[in-house]
Structure formats: structure tokens, C-alpha cells
PDB file of C-alpha atoms in Angstrom:
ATOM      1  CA  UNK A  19     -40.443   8.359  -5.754  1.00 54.00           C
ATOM      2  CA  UNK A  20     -36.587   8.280  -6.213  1.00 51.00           C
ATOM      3  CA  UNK A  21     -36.955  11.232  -8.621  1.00 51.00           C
ATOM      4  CA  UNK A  22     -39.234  13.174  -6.120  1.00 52.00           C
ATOM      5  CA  UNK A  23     -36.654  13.017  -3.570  1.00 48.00           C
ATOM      6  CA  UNK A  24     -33.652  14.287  -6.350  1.00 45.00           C
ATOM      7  CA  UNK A  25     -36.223  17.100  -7.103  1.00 43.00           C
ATOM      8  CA  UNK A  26     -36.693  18.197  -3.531  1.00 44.00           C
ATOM      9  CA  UNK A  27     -32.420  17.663  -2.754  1.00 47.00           C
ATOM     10  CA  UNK A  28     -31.701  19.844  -5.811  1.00 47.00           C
ATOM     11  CA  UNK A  29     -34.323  22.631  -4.417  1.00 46.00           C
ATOM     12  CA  UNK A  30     -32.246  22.170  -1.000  1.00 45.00           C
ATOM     13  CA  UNK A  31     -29.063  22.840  -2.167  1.00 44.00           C
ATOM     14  CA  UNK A  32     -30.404  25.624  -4.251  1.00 43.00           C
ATOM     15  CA  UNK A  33     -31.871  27.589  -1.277  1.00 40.00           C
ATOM     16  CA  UNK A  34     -28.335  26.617   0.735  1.00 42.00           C
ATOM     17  CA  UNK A  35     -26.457  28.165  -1.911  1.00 44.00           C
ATOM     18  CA  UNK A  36     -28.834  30.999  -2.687  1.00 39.00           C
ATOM     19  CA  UNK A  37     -28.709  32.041   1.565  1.00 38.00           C
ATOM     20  CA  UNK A  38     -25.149  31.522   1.660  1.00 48.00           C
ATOM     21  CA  UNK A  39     -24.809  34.006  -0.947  1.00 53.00           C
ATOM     22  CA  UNK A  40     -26.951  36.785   0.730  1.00 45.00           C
ATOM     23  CA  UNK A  41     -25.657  35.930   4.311  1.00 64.00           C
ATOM     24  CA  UNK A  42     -24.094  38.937   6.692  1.00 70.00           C
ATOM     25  CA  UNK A  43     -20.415  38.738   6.461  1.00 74.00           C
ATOM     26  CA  UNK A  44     -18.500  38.499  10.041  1.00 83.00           C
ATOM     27  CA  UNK A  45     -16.000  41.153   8.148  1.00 85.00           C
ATOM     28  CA  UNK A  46     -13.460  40.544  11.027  1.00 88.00           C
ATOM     29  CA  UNK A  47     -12.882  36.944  10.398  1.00 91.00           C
ATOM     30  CA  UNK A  48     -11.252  38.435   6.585  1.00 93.00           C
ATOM     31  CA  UNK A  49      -8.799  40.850   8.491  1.00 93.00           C
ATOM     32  CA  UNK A  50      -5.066  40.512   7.489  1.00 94.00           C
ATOM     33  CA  UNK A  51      -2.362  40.672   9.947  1.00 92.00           C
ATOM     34  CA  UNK A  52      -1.547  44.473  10.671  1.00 89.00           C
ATOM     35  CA  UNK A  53       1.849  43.852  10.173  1.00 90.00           C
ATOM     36  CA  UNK A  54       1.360  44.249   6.486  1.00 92.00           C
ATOM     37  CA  UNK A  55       1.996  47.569   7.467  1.00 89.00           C
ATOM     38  CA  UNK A  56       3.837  47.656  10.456  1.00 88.00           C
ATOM     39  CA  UNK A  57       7.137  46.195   8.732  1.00 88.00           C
ATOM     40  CA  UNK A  58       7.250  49.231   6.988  1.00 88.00           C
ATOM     41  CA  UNK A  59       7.047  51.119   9.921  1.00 85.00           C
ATOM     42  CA  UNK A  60       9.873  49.596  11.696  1.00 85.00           C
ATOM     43  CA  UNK A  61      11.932  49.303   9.139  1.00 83.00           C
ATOM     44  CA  UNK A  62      11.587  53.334   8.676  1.00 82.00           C
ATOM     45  CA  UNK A  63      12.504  54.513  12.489  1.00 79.00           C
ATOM     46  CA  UNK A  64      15.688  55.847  11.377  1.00 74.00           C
ATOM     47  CA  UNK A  65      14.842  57.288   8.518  1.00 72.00           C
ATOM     48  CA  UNK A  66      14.444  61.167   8.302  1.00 71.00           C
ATOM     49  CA  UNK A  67      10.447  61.234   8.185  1.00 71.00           C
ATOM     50  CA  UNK A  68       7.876  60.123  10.492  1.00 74.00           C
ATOM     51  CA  UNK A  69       4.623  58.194   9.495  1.00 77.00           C
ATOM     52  CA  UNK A  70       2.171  59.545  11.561  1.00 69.00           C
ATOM     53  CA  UNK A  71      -0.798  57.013  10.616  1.00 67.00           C
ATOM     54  CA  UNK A  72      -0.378  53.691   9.613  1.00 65.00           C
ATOM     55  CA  UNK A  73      -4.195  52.660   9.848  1.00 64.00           C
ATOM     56  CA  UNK A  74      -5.010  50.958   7.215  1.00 73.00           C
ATOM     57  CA  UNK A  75      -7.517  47.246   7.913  1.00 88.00           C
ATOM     58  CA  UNK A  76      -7.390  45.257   4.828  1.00 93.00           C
ATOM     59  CA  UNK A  77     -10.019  42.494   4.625  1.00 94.00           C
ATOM     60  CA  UNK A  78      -9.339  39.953   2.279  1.00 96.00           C
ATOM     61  CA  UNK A  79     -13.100  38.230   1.344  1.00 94.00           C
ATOM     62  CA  UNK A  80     -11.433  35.822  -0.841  1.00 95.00           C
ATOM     63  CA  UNK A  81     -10.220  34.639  -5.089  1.00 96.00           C
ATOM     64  CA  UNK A  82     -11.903  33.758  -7.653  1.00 96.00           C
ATOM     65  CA  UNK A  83     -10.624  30.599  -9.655  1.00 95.00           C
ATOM     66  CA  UNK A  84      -9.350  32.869 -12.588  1.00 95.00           C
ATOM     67  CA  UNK A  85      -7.155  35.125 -11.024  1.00 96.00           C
ATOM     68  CA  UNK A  86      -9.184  37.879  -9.263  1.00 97.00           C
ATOM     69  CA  UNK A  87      -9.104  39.297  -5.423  1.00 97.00           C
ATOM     70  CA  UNK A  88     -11.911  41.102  -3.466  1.00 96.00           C
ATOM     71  CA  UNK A  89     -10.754  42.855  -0.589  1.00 95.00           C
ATOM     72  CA  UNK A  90     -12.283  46.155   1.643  1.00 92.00           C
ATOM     73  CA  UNK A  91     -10.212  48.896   2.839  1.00 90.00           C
ATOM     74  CA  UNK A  92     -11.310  50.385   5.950  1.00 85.00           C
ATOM     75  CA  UNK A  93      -9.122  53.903   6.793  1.00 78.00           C
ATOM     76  CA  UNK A  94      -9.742  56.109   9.689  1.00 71.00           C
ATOM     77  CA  UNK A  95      -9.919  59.754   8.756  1.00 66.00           C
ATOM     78  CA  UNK A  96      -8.248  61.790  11.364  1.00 60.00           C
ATOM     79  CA  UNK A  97      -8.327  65.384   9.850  1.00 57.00           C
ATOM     80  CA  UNK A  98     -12.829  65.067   9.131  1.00 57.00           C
ATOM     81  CA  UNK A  99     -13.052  62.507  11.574  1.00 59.00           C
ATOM     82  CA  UNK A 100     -14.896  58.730  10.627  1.00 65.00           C
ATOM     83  CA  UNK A 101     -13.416  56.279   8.375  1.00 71.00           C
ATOM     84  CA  UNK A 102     -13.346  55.449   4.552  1.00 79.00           C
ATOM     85  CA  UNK A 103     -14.539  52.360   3.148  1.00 85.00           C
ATOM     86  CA  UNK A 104     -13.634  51.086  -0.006  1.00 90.00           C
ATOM     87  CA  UNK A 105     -14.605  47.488  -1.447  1.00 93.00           C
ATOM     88  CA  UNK A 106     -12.749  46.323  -4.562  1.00 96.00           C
ATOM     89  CA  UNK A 107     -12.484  43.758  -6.992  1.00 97.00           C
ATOM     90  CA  UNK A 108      -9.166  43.082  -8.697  1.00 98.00           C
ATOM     91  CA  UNK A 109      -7.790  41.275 -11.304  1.00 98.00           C
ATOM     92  CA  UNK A 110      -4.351  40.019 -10.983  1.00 96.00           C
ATOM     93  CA  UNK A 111      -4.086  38.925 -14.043  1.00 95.00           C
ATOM     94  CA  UNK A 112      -4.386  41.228 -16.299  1.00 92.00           C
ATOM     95  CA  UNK A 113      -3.415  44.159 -13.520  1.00 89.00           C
ATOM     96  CA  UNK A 114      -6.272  46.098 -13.554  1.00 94.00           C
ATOM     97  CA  UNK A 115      -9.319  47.139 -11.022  1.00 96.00           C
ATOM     98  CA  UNK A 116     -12.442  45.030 -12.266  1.00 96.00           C
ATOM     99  CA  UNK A 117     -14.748  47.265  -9.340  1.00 96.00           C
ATOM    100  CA  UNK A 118     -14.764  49.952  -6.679  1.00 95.00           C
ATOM    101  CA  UNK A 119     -16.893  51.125  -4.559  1.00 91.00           C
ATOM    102  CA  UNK A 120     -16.072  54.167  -1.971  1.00 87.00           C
ATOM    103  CA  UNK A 121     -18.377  54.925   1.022  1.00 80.00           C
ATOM    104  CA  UNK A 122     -17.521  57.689   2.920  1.00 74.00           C
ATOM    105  CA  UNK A 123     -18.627  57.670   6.895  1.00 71.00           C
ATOM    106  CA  UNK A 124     -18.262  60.794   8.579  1.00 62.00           C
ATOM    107  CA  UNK A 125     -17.923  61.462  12.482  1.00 58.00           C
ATOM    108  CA  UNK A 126     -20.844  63.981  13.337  1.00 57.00           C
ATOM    109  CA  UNK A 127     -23.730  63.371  16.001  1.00 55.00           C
ATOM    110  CA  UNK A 128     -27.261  63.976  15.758  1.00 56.00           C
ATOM    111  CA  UNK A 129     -26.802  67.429  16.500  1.00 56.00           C
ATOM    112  CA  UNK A 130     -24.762  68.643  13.878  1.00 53.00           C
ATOM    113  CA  UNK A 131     -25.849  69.815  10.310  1.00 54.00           C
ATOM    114  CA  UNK A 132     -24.721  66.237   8.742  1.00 50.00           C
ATOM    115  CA  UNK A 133     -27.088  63.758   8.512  1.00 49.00           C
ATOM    116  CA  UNK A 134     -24.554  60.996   7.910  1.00 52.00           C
ATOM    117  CA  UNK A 135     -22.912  59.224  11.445  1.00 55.00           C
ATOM    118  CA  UNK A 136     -20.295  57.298  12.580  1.00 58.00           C
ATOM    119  CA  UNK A 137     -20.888  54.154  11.384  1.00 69.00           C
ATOM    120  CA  UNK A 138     -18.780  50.603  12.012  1.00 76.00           C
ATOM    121  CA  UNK A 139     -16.993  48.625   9.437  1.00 79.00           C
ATOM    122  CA  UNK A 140     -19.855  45.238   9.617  1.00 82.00           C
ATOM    123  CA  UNK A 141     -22.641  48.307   9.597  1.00 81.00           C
ATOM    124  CA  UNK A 142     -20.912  49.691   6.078  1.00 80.00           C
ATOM    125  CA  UNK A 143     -21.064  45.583   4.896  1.00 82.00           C
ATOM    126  CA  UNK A 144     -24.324  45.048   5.837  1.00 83.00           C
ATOM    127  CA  UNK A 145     -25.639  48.508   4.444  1.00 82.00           C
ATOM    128  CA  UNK A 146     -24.453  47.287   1.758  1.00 85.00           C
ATOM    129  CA  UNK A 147     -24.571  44.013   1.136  1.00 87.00           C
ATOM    130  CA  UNK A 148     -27.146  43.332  -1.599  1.00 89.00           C
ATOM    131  CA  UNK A 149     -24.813  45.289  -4.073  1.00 90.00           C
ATOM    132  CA  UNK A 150     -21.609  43.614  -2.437  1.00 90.00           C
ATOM    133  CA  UNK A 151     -23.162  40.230  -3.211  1.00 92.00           C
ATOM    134  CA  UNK A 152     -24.029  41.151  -6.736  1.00 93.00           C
ATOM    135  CA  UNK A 153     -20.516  42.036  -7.095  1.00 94.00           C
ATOM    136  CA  UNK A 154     -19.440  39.188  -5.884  1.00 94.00           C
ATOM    137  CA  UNK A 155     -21.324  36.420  -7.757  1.00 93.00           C
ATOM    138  CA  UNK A 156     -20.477  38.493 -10.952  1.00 94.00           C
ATOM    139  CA  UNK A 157     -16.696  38.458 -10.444  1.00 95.00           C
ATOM    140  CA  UNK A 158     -17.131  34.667  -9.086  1.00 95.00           C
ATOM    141  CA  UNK A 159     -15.322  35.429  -5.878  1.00 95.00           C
ATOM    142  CA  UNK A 160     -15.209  32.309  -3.931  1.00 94.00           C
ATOM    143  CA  UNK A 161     -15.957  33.991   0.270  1.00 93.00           C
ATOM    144  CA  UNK A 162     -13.076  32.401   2.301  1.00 92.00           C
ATOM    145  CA  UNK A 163     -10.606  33.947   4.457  1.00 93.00           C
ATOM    146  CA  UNK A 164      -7.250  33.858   3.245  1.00 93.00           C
ATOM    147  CA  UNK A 165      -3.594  33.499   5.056  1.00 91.00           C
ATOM    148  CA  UNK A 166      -0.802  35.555   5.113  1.00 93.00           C
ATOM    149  CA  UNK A 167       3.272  34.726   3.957  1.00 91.00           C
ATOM    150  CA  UNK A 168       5.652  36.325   5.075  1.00 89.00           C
ATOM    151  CA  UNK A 169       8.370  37.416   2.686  1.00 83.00           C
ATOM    152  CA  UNK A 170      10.944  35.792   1.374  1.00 73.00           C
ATOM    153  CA  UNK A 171       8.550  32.644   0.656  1.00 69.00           C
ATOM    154  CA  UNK A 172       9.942  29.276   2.173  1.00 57.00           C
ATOM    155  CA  UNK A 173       7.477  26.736   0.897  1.00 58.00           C
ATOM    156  CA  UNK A 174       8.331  24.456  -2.533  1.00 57.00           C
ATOM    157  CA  UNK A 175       6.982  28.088  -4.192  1.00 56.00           C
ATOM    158  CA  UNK A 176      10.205  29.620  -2.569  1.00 77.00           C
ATOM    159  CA  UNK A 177      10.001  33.447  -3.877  1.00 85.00           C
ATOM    160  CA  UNK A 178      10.919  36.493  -3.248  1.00 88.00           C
ATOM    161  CA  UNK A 179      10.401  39.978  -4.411  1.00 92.00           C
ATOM    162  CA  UNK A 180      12.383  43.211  -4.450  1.00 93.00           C
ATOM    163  CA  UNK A 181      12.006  47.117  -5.174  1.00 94.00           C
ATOM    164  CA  UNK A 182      14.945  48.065  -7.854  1.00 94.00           C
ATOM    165  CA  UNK A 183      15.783  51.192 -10.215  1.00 94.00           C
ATOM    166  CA  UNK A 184      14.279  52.945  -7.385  1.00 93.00           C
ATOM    167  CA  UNK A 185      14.135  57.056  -7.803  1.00 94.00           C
ATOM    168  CA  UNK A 186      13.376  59.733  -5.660  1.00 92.00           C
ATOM    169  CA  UNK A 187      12.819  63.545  -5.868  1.00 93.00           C
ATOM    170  CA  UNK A 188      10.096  66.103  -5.689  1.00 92.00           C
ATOM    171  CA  UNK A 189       7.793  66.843  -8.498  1.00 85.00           C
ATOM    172  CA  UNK A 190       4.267  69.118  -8.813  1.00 77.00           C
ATOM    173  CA  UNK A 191       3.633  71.285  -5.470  1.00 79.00           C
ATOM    174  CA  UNK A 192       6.797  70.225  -3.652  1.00 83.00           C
ATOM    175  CA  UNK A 193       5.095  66.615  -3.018  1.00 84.00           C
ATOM    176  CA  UNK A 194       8.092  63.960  -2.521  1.00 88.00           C
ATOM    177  CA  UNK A 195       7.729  61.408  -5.440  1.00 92.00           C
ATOM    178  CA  UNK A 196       9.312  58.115  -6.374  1.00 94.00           C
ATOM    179  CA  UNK A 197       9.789  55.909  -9.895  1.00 96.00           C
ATOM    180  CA  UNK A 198      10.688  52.180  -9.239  1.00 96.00           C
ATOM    181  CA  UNK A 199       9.872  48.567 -10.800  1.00 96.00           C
ATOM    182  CA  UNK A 200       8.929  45.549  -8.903  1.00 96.00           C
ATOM    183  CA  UNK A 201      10.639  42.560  -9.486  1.00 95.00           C
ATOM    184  CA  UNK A 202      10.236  39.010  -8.413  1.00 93.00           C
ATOM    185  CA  UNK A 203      12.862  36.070  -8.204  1.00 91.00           C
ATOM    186  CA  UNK A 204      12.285  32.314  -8.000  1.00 89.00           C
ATOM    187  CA  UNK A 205      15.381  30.022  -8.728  1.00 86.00           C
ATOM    188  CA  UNK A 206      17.870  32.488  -9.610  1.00 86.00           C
ATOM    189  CA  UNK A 207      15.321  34.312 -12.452  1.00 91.00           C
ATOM    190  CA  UNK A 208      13.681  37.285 -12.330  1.00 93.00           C
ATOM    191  CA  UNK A 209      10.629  38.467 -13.243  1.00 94.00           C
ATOM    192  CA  UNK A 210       9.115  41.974 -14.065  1.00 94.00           C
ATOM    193  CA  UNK A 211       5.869  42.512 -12.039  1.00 94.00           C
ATOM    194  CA  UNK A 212       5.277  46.448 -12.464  1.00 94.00           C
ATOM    195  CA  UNK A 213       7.338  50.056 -13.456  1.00 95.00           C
ATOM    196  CA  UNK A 214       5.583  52.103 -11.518  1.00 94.00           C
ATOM    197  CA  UNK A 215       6.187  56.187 -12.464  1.00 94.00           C
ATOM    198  CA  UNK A 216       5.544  59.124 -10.738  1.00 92.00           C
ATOM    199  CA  UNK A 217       3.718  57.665  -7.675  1.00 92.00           C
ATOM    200  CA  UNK A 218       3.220  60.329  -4.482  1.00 89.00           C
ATOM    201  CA  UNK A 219       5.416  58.654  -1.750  1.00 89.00           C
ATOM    202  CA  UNK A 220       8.669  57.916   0.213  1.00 88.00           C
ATOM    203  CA  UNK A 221       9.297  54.511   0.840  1.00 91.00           C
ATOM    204  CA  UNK A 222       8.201  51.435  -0.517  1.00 93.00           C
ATOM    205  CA  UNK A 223       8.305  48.021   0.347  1.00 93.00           C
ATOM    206  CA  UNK A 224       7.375  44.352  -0.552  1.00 94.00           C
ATOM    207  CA  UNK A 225       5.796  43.213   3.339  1.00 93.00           C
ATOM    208  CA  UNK A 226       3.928  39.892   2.436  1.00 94.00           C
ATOM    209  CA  UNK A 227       1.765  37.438  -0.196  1.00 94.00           C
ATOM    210  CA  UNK A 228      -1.070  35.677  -0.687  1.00 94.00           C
ATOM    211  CA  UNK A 229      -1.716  32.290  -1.828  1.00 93.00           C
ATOM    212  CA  UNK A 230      -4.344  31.464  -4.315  1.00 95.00           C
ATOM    213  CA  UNK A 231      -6.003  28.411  -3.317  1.00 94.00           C
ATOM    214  CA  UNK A 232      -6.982  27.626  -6.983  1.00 95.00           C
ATOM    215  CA  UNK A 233      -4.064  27.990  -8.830  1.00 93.00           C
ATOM    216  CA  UNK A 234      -0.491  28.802  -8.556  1.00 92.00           C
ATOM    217  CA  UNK A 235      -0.827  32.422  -8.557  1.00 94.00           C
ATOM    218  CA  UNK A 236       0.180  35.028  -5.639  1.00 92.00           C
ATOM    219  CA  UNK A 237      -1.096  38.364  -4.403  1.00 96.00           C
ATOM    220  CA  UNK A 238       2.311  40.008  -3.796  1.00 96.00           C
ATOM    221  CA  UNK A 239       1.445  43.011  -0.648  1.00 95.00           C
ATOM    222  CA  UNK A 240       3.503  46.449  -1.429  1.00 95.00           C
ATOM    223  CA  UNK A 241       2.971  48.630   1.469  1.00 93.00           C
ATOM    224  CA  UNK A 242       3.856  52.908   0.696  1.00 92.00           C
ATOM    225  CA  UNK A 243       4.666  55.282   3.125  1.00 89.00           C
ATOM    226  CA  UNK A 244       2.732  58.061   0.848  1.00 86.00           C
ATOM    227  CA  UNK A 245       2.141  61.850   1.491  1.00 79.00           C
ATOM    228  CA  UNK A 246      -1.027  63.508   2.525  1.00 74.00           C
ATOM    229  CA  UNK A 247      -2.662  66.288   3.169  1.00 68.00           C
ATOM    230  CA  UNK A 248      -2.252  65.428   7.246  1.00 65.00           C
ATOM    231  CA  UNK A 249       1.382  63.778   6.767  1.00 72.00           C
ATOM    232  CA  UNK A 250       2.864  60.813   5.828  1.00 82.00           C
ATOM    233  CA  UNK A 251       0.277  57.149   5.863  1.00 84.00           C
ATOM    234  CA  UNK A 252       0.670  53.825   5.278  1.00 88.00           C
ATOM    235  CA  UNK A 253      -1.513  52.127   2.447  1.00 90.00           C
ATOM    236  CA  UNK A 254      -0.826  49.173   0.533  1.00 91.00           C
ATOM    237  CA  UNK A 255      -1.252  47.468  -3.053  1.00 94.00           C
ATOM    238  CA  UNK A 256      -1.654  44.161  -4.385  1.00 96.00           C
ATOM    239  CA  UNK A 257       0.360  42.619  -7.232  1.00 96.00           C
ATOM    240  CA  UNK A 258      -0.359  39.474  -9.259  1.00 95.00           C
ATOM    241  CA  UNK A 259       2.198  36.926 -10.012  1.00 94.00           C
ATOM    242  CA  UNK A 260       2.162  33.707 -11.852  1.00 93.00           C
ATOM    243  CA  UNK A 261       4.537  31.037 -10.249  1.00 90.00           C
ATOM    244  CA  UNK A 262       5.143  28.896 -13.381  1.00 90.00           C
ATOM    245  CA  UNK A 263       5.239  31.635 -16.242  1.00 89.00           C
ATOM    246  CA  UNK A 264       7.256  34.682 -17.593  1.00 90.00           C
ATOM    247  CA  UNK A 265      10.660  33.606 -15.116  1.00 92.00           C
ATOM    248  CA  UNK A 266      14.035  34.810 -17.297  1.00 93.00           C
ATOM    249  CA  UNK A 267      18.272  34.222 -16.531  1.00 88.00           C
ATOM    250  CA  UNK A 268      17.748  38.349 -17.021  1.00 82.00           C
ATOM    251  CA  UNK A 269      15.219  41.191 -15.877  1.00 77.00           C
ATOM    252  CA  UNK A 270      13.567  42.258 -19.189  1.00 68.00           C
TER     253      UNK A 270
END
């Protein structure tokens, strides 16, 4: 009898687990705070340029437990019309993109020679979702939504992180380029996070982090004003760092 009852708790938690997993994601609970972008707005009024867009939603689905971030990028396309969507996986520990996936939605009614419509953000997850699962389990993302710091970092994990060796001018078809290196800095040492050559844009700057729940590992936010075809946008970048490695007296 006792072993019945096991049998049939196991099979419970099985199907519990196995729903979870294919359940429709309320993507707005897993929206950052817009001023992940907005910072760099403000912080840019007197500059000589104006960003005409800075409309990029970033929804943050959740970690895994070794180091990896799945997010979706949601971008409203003013010069076609509609919105981009782009889910990725990324690992921040090694610094590299594990999986992306781009869906394009474009703004045209029934009437027009396009068959594809306007579509929302949940219809793009839920259109998708049996391949955004998949993705998922594979990368062992853990679905939870996440919460923002604001920069410099105040908790015992005090941190902070700066743009240095920053270089501007204008390279292939008059597009404004920069060269800089991120760097962060946690008890008076310094750490290396990324050189980062030849990137199309203007102005860069660290805006906020997220916490790993599962170890002590941050997803550093790096928003770029960046040229376009339509003018200057706002998008943004993630960065892994490890709180308790790779800290020197000097910036190697």
C-alpha cells in the first residue's frame, strides 16, 4: 500500500513539473525596469546628438545554476512598422551566446500583400513556446523573474563598474564608432570584464545588474546609444562577472 501511494506521488509531481514546463508565460511579469535605458538618456541631454528611440523591453525569464541568462528583446520598428523579437540564451561565463532566435512581426493588415500581422509580445511567446521550452530545459534555465540593482552596488557585494580607455571616431561609411574596455571594482581592485573594438555607437554606459540567485555571479547591464539606419537607439548588453574571482591591486 505505502509503495502504491509513493508510485502515484512520484507520477504527481512528474505531471506538475512536466505542465509547469509547457505552461504560457505571463511575459510581462519578466519585464525589467525601463530605466535600464532611460539613465542613458538623461545623462545624454546635453550632449551634441539626440536619441530618437530608446524602445527597447528586456524580459529577463530567469538563470540557470551554472552561469547562464535567458532573456527576450522586444524592439518596435518605426521605419517598417511592428516590432522585433529576439529570445536568447547566454552564457556569462564563458561570454558567449549559447542561442538566438529572431522573429520578425511586421505591421500590415489583411489587406495588404503581407501575410504576416501585427502581432503582441505574449502572442510571439506563445507562438512559440514549444521551441522556447525546449530551449529552456536544455540550457537548464530556472523561470523566475529577476530584480534589478542599481549601480554602484550597496549590498555586502558592494561593486561597481566603469567604461575606461574609451575611443571615439568614425570608421567604414562615415558611421560614428567607439573602442573601450569594461572594468569592474570591488574593494579597491579591478577587474577586466570586456575590450570591446570597433563597436557602431556613441555613448556607452554601465546602467544596472543582476543578481544570480544561485551563485555569486552578476549580469552587469551596458546600455549603447548606437547608430541606425533611422538615427540614434538605445539597446543594451549583458556582462558576466564573478564576485569572488579574477579581482587584482592593478587592471591587467
Amino acid at each position: 500500500m505505502k509503495k502504491s501511494i509513493f508510485v502515484i506521488l512520484l507520477l504527481l509531481i512528474s505531471l506538475n513539473l512536466y505542465s509547469k514546463d509547457l505552461i504560457k508565460i505571463n511575459i510581462e511579469e519578466y519585464k525589467l525596469d525601463s530605466k535600464i535605458t532611460s539613465i542613458l538618456v538623461d545623462n545624454t541631454k546635453n550632449e551634441d546628438f539626440y536619441i530618437y528611440q530608446e524602445n527597447n523591453n528586456i524580459y529577463v525569464l530567469g538563470w540557470s545554476k551554472d552561469g547562464k541568462i535567458a532573456f527576450i528583446e522586444n524592439r518596435d520598428i518605426d521605419g517598417r512598422g511592428g516590432h522585433d523579437f529576439i529570445f536568447t540564451i547566454q552564457d556569462l561565463v564563458e561570454d558567449k551566446i549559447c542561442f538566438c532566435k529572431k522573429i520578425v512581426c511586421y505591421d500590415f493588415d489583411e489587406s495588404s500583400e503581407y501575410s504576416r500581422l501585427t502581432v503582441s509580445l505574449q502572442e510571439c511567446v506563445d507562438n512559440n513556446l514549444e521551441e522556447i521550452n525546449k530551449v529552456l530545459k536544455q540550457n537548464d534555465i530556472i523561470l523566475k523573474p529577476v530584480k534589478i540593482g542599481w549601480l554602484p552596488a550597496i549590498d555586502k557585494n558592494s561593486i561597481n563598474f566603469k567604461i575606461i580607455n574609451s575611443r571615439k571616431y568614425i570608421g567604414k561609411y562615415g558611421f560614428p564608432y567607439m573602442d573601450y574596455e569594461i572594468i569592474s571594482i570591488k574593494n579597491n581592485k579591478y577587474k577586466l570584464l570586456s575590450k570591446i573594438e570597433n563597436k557602431i555607437c556613441e555613448y556607452v554606459m554601465p546602467t544596472a545588474y543582476i543578481k544570480s540567485p544561485y551563485e555569486d555571479r552578476i549580469a552587469l547591464i551596458v546600455a549603447n546609444a548606437e547608430y541606425v539606419f533611422e538615427g540614434r537607439e538605445v539597446f543594451i548588453n549583458f556582462y558576466g562577472c564573478n564576485l569572488n574571482s579574477g579581482f587584482t591591486n592593478e587592471i591587467k
